[in-house]
PDB file of C-alpha atoms in Angstrom:
ATOM      1  CA  MET A 233     100.507 -46.567-193.786  1.00  0.00           C
ATOM      2  CA  ARG A 234     102.855 -45.592-191.759  1.00  0.00           C
ATOM      3  CA  GLU A 235     103.302 -43.682-187.553  1.00  0.00           C
ATOM      4  CA  LEU A 236     105.852 -41.719-186.030  1.00  0.00           C
ATOM      5  CA  PRO A 237     105.859 -40.223-182.839  1.00  0.00           C
ATOM      6  CA  LEU A 238     107.056 -36.804-182.576  1.00  0.00           C
ATOM      7  CA  ALA A 239     109.396 -36.186-180.166  1.00  0.00           C
ATOM      8  CA  PHE A 240     108.585 -32.042-180.017  1.00  0.00           C
ATOM      9  CA  VAL A 241     104.758 -32.786-179.727  1.00  0.00           C
ATOM     10  CA  GLN A 242     102.340 -35.047-178.237  1.00  0.00           C
ATOM     11  CA  ALA A 243     100.809 -36.476-181.748  1.00  0.00           C
ATOM     12  CA  ARG A 244     101.809 -39.171-184.309  1.00  0.00           C
ATOM     13  CA  VAL A 245     102.294 -38.023-186.934  1.00  0.00           C
ATOM     14  CA  ARG A 246     101.887 -40.403-190.645  1.00  0.00           C
ATOM     15  CA  TRP A 247     102.456 -41.585-194.348  1.00  0.00           C
ATOM     16  CA  LEU A 248     100.996 -43.836-197.007  1.00  0.00           C
ATOM     17  CA  GLU A 249     104.220 -45.562-198.413  1.00  0.00           C
ATOM     18  CA  PHE A 250     104.937 -46.028-202.168  1.00  0.00           C
ATOM     19  CA  PRO A 251     107.881 -48.940-201.413  1.00  0.00           C
ATOM     20  CA  GLY A 252     110.745 -49.070-204.456  1.00  0.00           C
ATOM     21  CA  ASP A 253     114.245 -49.125-205.004  1.00  0.00           C
ATOM     22  CA  GLY A 254     114.822 -45.696-207.259  1.00  0.00           C
ATOM     23  CA  ARG A 255     115.136 -42.098-205.242  1.00  0.00           C
ATOM     24  CA  PRO A 256     112.943 -41.947-202.779  1.00  0.00           C
ATOM     25  CA  THR A 257     110.420 -38.403-202.694  1.00  0.00           C
ATOM     26  CA  LEU A 258     108.523 -37.066-199.834  1.00  0.00           C
ATOM     27  CA  PHE A 259     105.226 -35.263-200.858  1.00  0.00           C
ATOM     28  CA  LEU A 260     103.705 -32.441-199.301  1.00  0.00           C
ATOM     29  CA  HIS A 261      99.561 -31.837-199.824  1.00  0.00           C
ATOM     30  CA  GLY A 262      98.832 -27.769-199.635  1.00  0.00           C
ATOM     31  CA  LEU A 263      96.024 -26.467-197.345  1.00  0.00           C
ATOM     32  CA  GLY A 264      92.963 -28.978-195.873  1.00  0.00           C
ATOM     33  CA  CYS A 265      94.274 -31.055-198.180  1.00  0.00           C
ATOM     34  CA  THR A 266      96.288 -35.051-197.938  1.00  0.00           C
ATOM     35  CA  GLY A 267      99.419 -37.382-199.058  1.00  0.00           C
ATOM     36  CA  ALA A 268      96.703 -39.453-200.941  1.00  0.00           C
ATOM     37  CA  SER A 269      94.488 -37.243-201.755  1.00  0.00           C
ATOM     38  CA  ASP A 270      97.059 -35.573-204.253  1.00  0.00           C
ATOM     39  CA  PHE A 271      99.590 -37.748-204.622  1.00  0.00           C
ATOM     40  CA  ALA A 272      98.857 -41.337-204.637  1.00  0.00           C
ATOM     41  CA  HIS A 273      97.695 -41.066-208.306  1.00  0.00           C
ATOM     42  CA  VAL A 274     100.871 -39.073-209.070  1.00  0.00           C
ATOM     43  CA  ALA A 275     103.285 -41.707-207.237  1.00  0.00           C
ATOM     44  CA  ALA A 276     101.507 -44.358-208.594  1.00  0.00           C
ATOM     45  CA  ARG A 277     102.330 -42.855-212.454  1.00  0.00           C
ATOM     46  CA  LEU A 278     106.121 -42.791-211.151  1.00  0.00           C
ATOM     47  CA  PRO A 279     107.219 -46.534-211.119  1.00  0.00           C
ATOM     48  CA  GLY A 280     110.524 -46.989-209.271  1.00  0.00           C
ATOM     49  CA  ARG A 281     110.449 -44.711-206.754  1.00  0.00           C
ATOM     50  CA  ARG A 282     110.109 -44.437-202.830  1.00  0.00           C
ATOM     51  CA  SER A 283     107.627 -42.603-201.783  1.00  0.00           C
ATOM     52  CA  VAL A 284     106.314 -40.880-199.309  1.00  0.00           C
ATOM     53  CA  LEU A 285     102.799 -38.603-198.884  1.00  0.00           C
ATOM     54  CA  LEU A 286     103.047 -37.197-195.899  1.00  0.00           C
ATOM     55  CA  ASP A 287      99.659 -36.320-194.052  1.00  0.00           C
ATOM     56  CA  HIS A 288     100.362 -32.911-192.789  1.00  0.00           C
ATOM     57  CA  LEU A 289      99.421 -32.828-187.836  1.00  0.00           C
ATOM     58  CA  GLY A 290      96.069 -31.621-188.102  1.00  0.00           C
ATOM     59  CA  PHE A 291      95.240 -32.873-191.421  1.00  0.00           C
ATOM     60  CA  GLY A 292      94.298 -36.602-193.261  1.00  0.00           C
ATOM     61  CA  LEU A 293      95.089 -39.541-191.038  1.00  0.00           C
ATOM     62  CA  SER A 294      97.884 -37.871-188.465  1.00  0.00           C
ATOM     63  CA  ASP A 295      96.783 -36.517-185.286  1.00  0.00           C
ATOM     64  CA  ARG A 296      95.346 -33.092-184.519  1.00  0.00           C
ATOM     65  CA  PRO A 297      97.574 -31.827-181.798  1.00  0.00           C
ATOM     66  CA  ALA A 298      95.773 -28.505-179.644  1.00  0.00           C
ATOM     67  CA  ASP A 299      98.750 -27.650-178.898  1.00  0.00           C
ATOM     68  CA  PHE A 300     100.427 -27.876-181.885  1.00  0.00           C
ATOM     69  CA  ASP A 301     101.059 -24.266-183.515  1.00  0.00           C
ATOM     70  CA  TYR A 302     100.343 -25.262-187.621  1.00  0.00           C
ATOM     71  CA  ARG A 303     102.855 -22.840-188.115  1.00  0.00           C
ATOM     72  CA  ILE A 304     105.016 -22.817-191.452  1.00  0.00           C
ATOM     73  CA  GLU A 305     108.513 -23.476-189.138  1.00  0.00           C
ATOM     74  CA  SER A 306     106.972 -26.339-187.311  1.00  0.00           C
ATOM     75  CA  HIS A 307     105.258 -28.272-190.237  1.00  0.00           C
ATOM     76  CA  ALA A 308     108.510 -28.233-191.910  1.00  0.00           C
ATOM     77  CA  ARG A 309     110.213 -29.965-188.490  1.00  0.00           C
ATOM     78  CA  VAL A 310     107.659 -32.678-188.758  1.00  0.00           C
ATOM     79  CA  ALA A 311     108.149 -33.511-191.876  1.00  0.00           C
ATOM     80  CA  ALA A 312     112.274 -33.734-191.578  1.00  0.00           C
ATOM     81  CA  ALA A 313     111.486 -35.439-188.538  1.00  0.00           C
ATOM     82  CA  VAL A 314     109.822 -37.924-191.090  1.00  0.00           C
ATOM     83  CA  LEU A 315     112.903 -38.364-193.053  1.00  0.00           C
ATOM     84  CA  ASP A 316     115.152 -38.146-190.280  1.00  0.00           C
ATOM     85  CA  HIS A 317     112.731 -41.822-188.296  1.00  0.00           C
ATOM     86  CA  LEU A 318     112.957 -43.001-191.968  1.00  0.00           C
ATOM     87  CA  GLU A 319     116.533 -42.816-192.486  1.00  0.00           C
ATOM     88  CA  LEU A 320     116.058 -40.594-196.048  1.00  0.00           C
ATOM     89  CA  SER A 321     118.430 -37.859-197.022  1.00  0.00           C
ATOM     90  CA  ASP A 322     119.053 -36.018-200.427  1.00  0.00           C
ATOM     91  CA  VAL A 323     115.333 -37.177-201.726  1.00  0.00           C
ATOM     92  CA  ASP A 324     113.399 -35.487-204.270  1.00  0.00           C
ATOM     93  CA  VAL A 325     110.311 -32.499-202.992  1.00  0.00           C
ATOM     94  CA  VAL A 326     107.194 -32.299-204.644  1.00  0.00           C
ATOM     95  CA  ALA A 327     104.817 -30.198-203.255  1.00  0.00           C
ATOM     96  CA  HIS A 328     102.187 -28.010-203.879  1.00  0.00           C
ATOM     97  CA  SER A 329     100.199 -24.760-202.182  1.00  0.00           C
ATOM     98  CA  MET A 330     101.357 -24.360-198.863  1.00  0.00           C
ATOM     99  CA  GLY A 331     103.702 -27.741-198.717  1.00  0.00           C
ATOM    100  CA  GLY A 332     105.225 -25.202-201.094  1.00  0.00           C
ATOM    101  CA  ALA A 333     106.240 -23.356-198.249  1.00  0.00           C
ATOM    102  CA  ILE A 334     106.899 -26.454-196.831  1.00  0.00           C
ATOM    103  CA  ALA A 335     109.410 -28.141-198.796  1.00  0.00           C
ATOM    104  CA  ILE A 336     110.864 -24.786-199.056  1.00  0.00           C
ATOM    105  CA  LEU A 337     112.026 -24.524-195.029  1.00  0.00           C
ATOM    106  CA  LEU A 338     113.159 -27.896-195.327  1.00  0.00           C
ATOM    107  CA  ALA A 339     115.716 -27.670-197.926  1.00  0.00           C
ATOM    108  CA  ALA A 340     116.912 -23.933-196.834  1.00  0.00           C
ATOM    109  CA  HIS A 341     117.370 -25.618-193.193  1.00  0.00           C
ATOM    110  CA  ARG A 342     117.748 -29.385-193.440  1.00  0.00           C
ATOM    111  CA  PRO A 343     119.746 -29.160-196.763  1.00  0.00           C
ATOM    112  CA  GLU A 344     120.680 -32.456-196.379  1.00  0.00           C
ATOM    113  CA  LEU A 345     117.524 -33.962-196.564  1.00  0.00           C
ATOM    114  CA  VAL A 346     116.777 -32.251-200.170  1.00  0.00           C
ATOM    115  CA  ARG A 347     117.841 -32.998-203.461  1.00  0.00           C
ATOM    116  CA  ARG A 348     115.488 -30.960-205.509  1.00  0.00           C
ATOM    117  CA  LEU A 349     112.278 -29.823-205.406  1.00  0.00           C
ATOM    118  CA  VAL A 350     108.810 -30.053-207.413  1.00  0.00           C
ATOM    119  CA  LEU A 351     106.872 -26.476-206.294  1.00  0.00           C
ATOM    120  CA  SER A 352     103.461 -25.896-207.388  1.00  0.00           C
ATOM    121  CA  GLU A 353     101.953 -23.067-207.190  1.00  0.00           C
ATOM    122  CA  PRO A 354     103.869 -22.757-203.267  1.00  0.00           C
ATOM    123  CA  ASN A 355     103.005 -20.007-201.084  1.00  0.00           C
ATOM    124  CA  LEU A 356     106.214 -17.272-200.976  1.00  0.00           C
ATOM    125  CA  ASP A 357     105.098 -14.603-199.171  1.00  0.00           C
ATOM    126  CA  VAL A 358     103.305 -12.821-195.751  1.00  0.00           C
ATOM    127  CA  GLY A 359      99.656 -12.131-196.619  1.00  0.00           C
ATOM    128  CA  GLY A 360      98.959 -16.146-197.767  1.00  0.00           C
ATOM    129  CA  GLY A 361      96.540 -16.601-200.927  1.00  0.00           C
ATOM    130  CA  GLN A 362      92.894 -16.435-201.136  1.00  0.00           C
ATOM    131  CA  PHE A 363      92.241 -19.337-198.774  1.00  0.00           C
ATOM    132  CA  SER A 364      94.326 -18.845-196.410  1.00  0.00           C
ATOM    133  CA  THR A 365      93.117 -15.320-196.190  1.00  0.00           C
ATOM    134  CA  LEU A 366      90.055 -16.169-195.951  1.00  0.00           C
ATOM    135  CA  LEU A 367      90.126 -18.508-192.994  1.00  0.00           C
ATOM    136  CA  ALA A 368      92.048 -16.519-190.813  1.00  0.00           C
ATOM    137  CA  GLY A 369      91.367 -15.323-188.400  1.00  0.00           C
ATOM    138  CA  ARG A 370      87.719 -17.084-188.030  1.00  0.00           C
ATOM    139  CA  ASP A 371      86.652 -19.445-185.438  1.00  0.00           C
ATOM    140  CA  PRO A 372      87.073 -23.120-186.240  1.00  0.00           C
ATOM    141  CA  ALA A 373      83.650 -23.671-185.333  1.00  0.00           C
ATOM    142  CA  GLY A 374      82.297 -21.927-188.622  1.00  0.00           C
ATOM    143  CA  ILE A 375      85.255 -23.011-190.796  1.00  0.00           C
ATOM    144  CA  ASP A 376      82.675 -25.689-192.557  1.00  0.00           C
ATOM    145  CA  ARG A 377      80.002 -23.840-193.691  1.00  0.00           C
ATOM    146  CA  ILE A 378      83.121 -21.484-194.987  1.00  0.00           C
ATOM    147  CA  VAL A 379      84.378 -24.143-196.624  1.00  0.00           C
ATOM    148  CA  LYS A 380      81.524 -25.562-198.613  1.00  0.00           C
ATOM    149  CA  LEU A 381      80.607 -21.919-198.874  1.00  0.00           C
ATOM    150  CA  THR A 382      83.640 -20.739-200.915  1.00  0.00           C
ATOM    151  CA  SER A 383      85.509 -24.218-202.553  1.00  0.00           C
ATOM    152  CA  THR A 384      85.019 -26.209-204.711  1.00  0.00           C
ATOM    153  CA  PRO A 385      83.364 -30.149-203.781  1.00  0.00           C
ATOM    154  CA  ALA A 386      86.504 -31.701-204.343  1.00  0.00           C
ATOM    155  CA  PHE A 387      87.974 -29.857-202.479  1.00  0.00           C
ATOM    156  CA  ALA A 388      85.183 -28.945-199.902  1.00  0.00           C
ATOM    157  CA  ALA A 389      85.749 -33.132-199.821  1.00  0.00           C
ATOM    158  CA  ARG A 390      89.606 -32.984-198.752  1.00  0.00           C
ATOM    159  CA  ALA A 391      88.349 -30.865-196.078  1.00  0.00           C
ATOM    160  CA  ARG A 392      86.523 -32.362-194.579  1.00  0.00           C
ATOM    161  CA  LEU A 393      89.057 -34.338-192.764  1.00  0.00           C
ATOM    162  CA  ALA A 394      90.731 -31.397-191.594  1.00  0.00           C
ATOM    163  CA  ASP A 395      90.590 -30.252-188.037  1.00  0.00           C
ATOM    164  CA  PRO A 396      89.108 -27.294-188.027  1.00  0.00           C
ATOM    165  CA  VAL A 397      91.927 -25.869-185.674  1.00  0.00           C
ATOM    166  CA  ALA A 398      94.581 -26.747-188.031  1.00  0.00           C
ATOM    167  CA  LEU A 399      93.370 -25.115-190.797  1.00  0.00           C
ATOM    168  CA  VAL A 400      92.617 -21.638-189.046  1.00  0.00           C
ATOM    169  CA  ARG A 401      96.455 -22.296-187.340  1.00  0.00           C
ATOM    170  CA  SER A 402      98.106 -22.735-190.788  1.00  0.00           C
ATOM    171  CA  ALA A 403      95.629 -20.313-192.462  1.00  0.00           C
ATOM    172  CA  GLU A 404      97.542 -18.070-189.551  1.00  0.00           C
ATOM    173  CA  GLY A 405     101.007 -19.174-190.474  1.00  0.00           C
ATOM    174  CA  LEU A 406     100.670 -18.736-194.156  1.00  0.00           C
ATOM    175  CA  VAL A 407      99.628 -15.629-193.271  1.00  0.00           C
ATOM    176  CA  ALA A 408     102.248 -14.265-190.958  1.00  0.00           C
ATOM    177  CA  SER A 409     104.843 -16.084-193.227  1.00  0.00           C
ATOM    178  CA  THR A 410     108.017 -16.276-191.764  1.00  0.00           C
ATOM    179  CA  ASP A 411     111.238 -14.511-191.919  1.00  0.00           C
ATOM    180  CA  PRO A 412     112.785 -14.851-193.879  1.00  0.00           C
ATOM    181  CA  THR A 413     110.255 -15.176-196.445  1.00  0.00           C
ATOM    182  CA  PRO A 414     109.534 -18.593-197.974  1.00  0.00           C
ATOM    183  CA  PHE A 415     111.007 -16.228-201.251  1.00  0.00           C
ATOM    184  CA  GLU A 416     113.014 -14.503-199.678  1.00  0.00           C
ATOM    185  CA  LEU A 417     114.791 -18.405-198.983  1.00  0.00           C
ATOM    186  CA  LEU A 418     114.169 -19.670-201.837  1.00  0.00           C
ATOM    187  CA  ALA A 419     115.590 -17.360-204.331  1.00  0.00           C
ATOM    188  CA  LYS A 420     118.859 -18.430-201.816  1.00  0.00           C
ATOM    189  CA  LEU A 421     118.561 -22.130-202.682  1.00  0.00           C
ATOM    190  CA  VAL A 422     121.113 -24.057-203.982  1.00  0.00           C
ATOM    191  CA  CYS A 423     119.428 -27.622-204.819  1.00  0.00           C
ATOM    192  CA  PRO A 424     117.574 -27.798-208.518  1.00  0.00           C
ATOM    193  CA  VAL A 425     113.783 -26.136-208.515  1.00  0.00           C
ATOM    194  CA  ARG A 426     111.009 -26.394-210.728  1.00  0.00           C
ATOM    195  CA  PHE A 427     108.441 -24.591-210.347  1.00  0.00           C
ATOM    196  CA  LEU A 428     104.847 -25.808-211.867  1.00  0.00           C
ATOM    197  CA  VAL A 429     101.414 -23.400-212.006  1.00  0.00           C
ATOM    198  CA  GLY A 430      98.474 -23.852-213.391  1.00  0.00           C
ATOM    199  CA  GLU A 431      97.247 -22.315-217.114  1.00  0.00           C
ATOM    200  CA  ARG A 432      93.842 -20.787-215.046  1.00  0.00           C
ATOM    201  CA  SER A 433      96.115 -19.183-213.038  1.00  0.00           C
ATOM    202  CA  LEU A 434      97.879 -16.784-215.338  1.00  0.00           C
ATOM    203  CA  PRO A 435      99.309 -13.924-215.416  1.00  0.00           C
ATOM    204  CA  ASP A 436     100.419 -15.024-212.428  1.00  0.00           C
ATOM    205  CA  ALA A 437     103.643 -13.079-210.476  1.00  0.00           C
ATOM    206  CA  ASP A 438     104.851 -15.968-208.584  1.00  0.00           C
ATOM    207  CA  ALA A 439     105.703 -17.245-211.430  1.00  0.00           C
ATOM    208  CA  GLU A 440     107.088 -14.397-213.471  1.00  0.00           C
ATOM    209  CA  ARG A 441     109.102 -13.516-209.890  1.00  0.00           C
ATOM    210  CA  VAL A 442     110.440 -16.810-210.145  1.00  0.00           C
ATOM    211  CA  ALA A 443     111.441 -17.118-213.250  1.00  0.00           C
ATOM    212  CA  ALA A 444     113.347 -13.384-212.672  1.00  0.00           C
ATOM    213  CA  LEU A 445     115.604 -16.113-210.804  1.00  0.00           C
ATOM    214  CA  GLY A 446     116.634 -18.673-213.253  1.00  0.00           C
ATOM    215  CA  ILE A 447     114.350 -20.583-211.816  1.00  0.00           C
ATOM    216  CA  PRO A 448     112.545 -22.860-214.575  1.00  0.00           C
ATOM    217  CA  VAL A 449     108.528 -22.785-214.964  1.00  0.00           C
ATOM    218  CA  SER A 450     106.010 -25.142-216.224  1.00  0.00           C
ATOM    219  CA  ILE A 451     102.360 -24.347-217.575  1.00  0.00           C
ATOM    220  CA  VAL A 452     100.418 -27.401-216.132  1.00  0.00           C
ATOM    221  CA  PRO A 453      97.497 -26.801-219.117  1.00  0.00           C
ATOM    222  CA  ARG A 454      93.886 -26.631-218.005  1.00  0.00           C
ATOM    223  CA  ALA A 455      94.048 -26.441-214.902  1.00  0.00           C
ATOM    224  CA  GLY A 456      94.704 -23.829-212.384  1.00  0.00           C
ATOM    225  CA  HIS A 457      95.960 -23.602-209.093  1.00  0.00           C
ATOM    226  CA  ASP A 458      95.065 -27.531-207.774  1.00  0.00           C
ATOM    227  CA  MET A 459      96.195 -28.769-210.562  1.00  0.00           C
ATOM    228  CA  SER A 460      96.907 -32.459-209.595  1.00  0.00           C
ATOM    229  CA  ILE A 461      93.254 -32.475-209.278  1.00  0.00           C
ATOM    230  CA  ASP A 462      91.653 -30.065-212.138  1.00  0.00           C
ATOM    231  CA  ASN A 463      94.478 -31.914-214.977  1.00  0.00           C
ATOM    232  CA  PRO A 464      96.104 -34.930-212.975  1.00  0.00           C
ATOM    233  CA  ASP A 465      97.535 -36.778-216.804  1.00  0.00           C
ATOM    234  CA  ASP A 466      99.236 -33.310-217.580  1.00  0.00           C
ATOM    235  CA  PHE A 467     100.302 -32.377-213.350  1.00  0.00           C
ATOM    236  CA  THR A 468     102.606 -35.846-213.341  1.00  0.00           C
ATOM    237  CA  ALA A 469     104.103 -35.342-217.248  1.00  0.00           C
ATOM    238  CA  ALA A 470     105.432 -32.409-215.269  1.00  0.00           C
ATOM    239  CA  VAL A 471     106.245 -33.708-212.203  1.00  0.00           C
ATOM    240  CA  ALA A 472     107.865 -36.348-213.947  1.00  0.00           C
ATOM    241  CA  ALA A 473     110.070 -34.221-216.409  1.00  0.00           C
ATOM    242  CA  ALA A 474     110.727 -31.986-213.350  1.00  0.00           C
ATOM    243  CA  LEU A 475     112.390 -34.871-212.030  1.00  0.00           C
ATOM    244  CA  VAL A 476     114.280 -36.516-214.759  1.00  0.00           C
ATOM    245  CA  SER A 477     115.529 -33.138-216.047  1.00  0.00           C
TER     246      SER A 477
END
């Protein structure tokens, strides 16, 4: 594990790193998840790459600052700070759900940092997704019960490592989205992008809209939104194919 004290908030962000001499790759997890739980098994099967598995502030092993707003823009600023600290640029970014929205903002606002995006069902619009809509506006004290009642055991296990305040504020950030929205920013990106969607999520309006932009879409079989957990083998294969295409 590595860590970085951040200059703009009294907190330390932490990440796991797989050493390698090849292309650096940043992995960004979704709401309520962690870098290791979602991506360690993926990074381990991408030999030669220098893989950085980031835990967003409030999640996993990173600090839980009470004065952080947990908006998408702020999470993207943290990711950029980590890459600057590591003196990495032109990296491949693999990102899921909330992490996908963060990755799009990172590519839009710091294009020198990003070579390619692989996005698995990212949040693209105002309104958030099913889980973020459920959590937004809730009392953080009751979040643990809501997660247990409404999610899978695998997700609940990961969400236990998240700060309840971070869950609620990040969910609210996803519901409010950004201006321009991640979808509007995605439409203007010049870096290569691959969109991954789980077979169980189909039909998926976002996949159809992204395909209409000319962005390649890959379907991960036997998987839903949580595809790196539902079907890690085919998810890893889809990521690997996207990174070399």
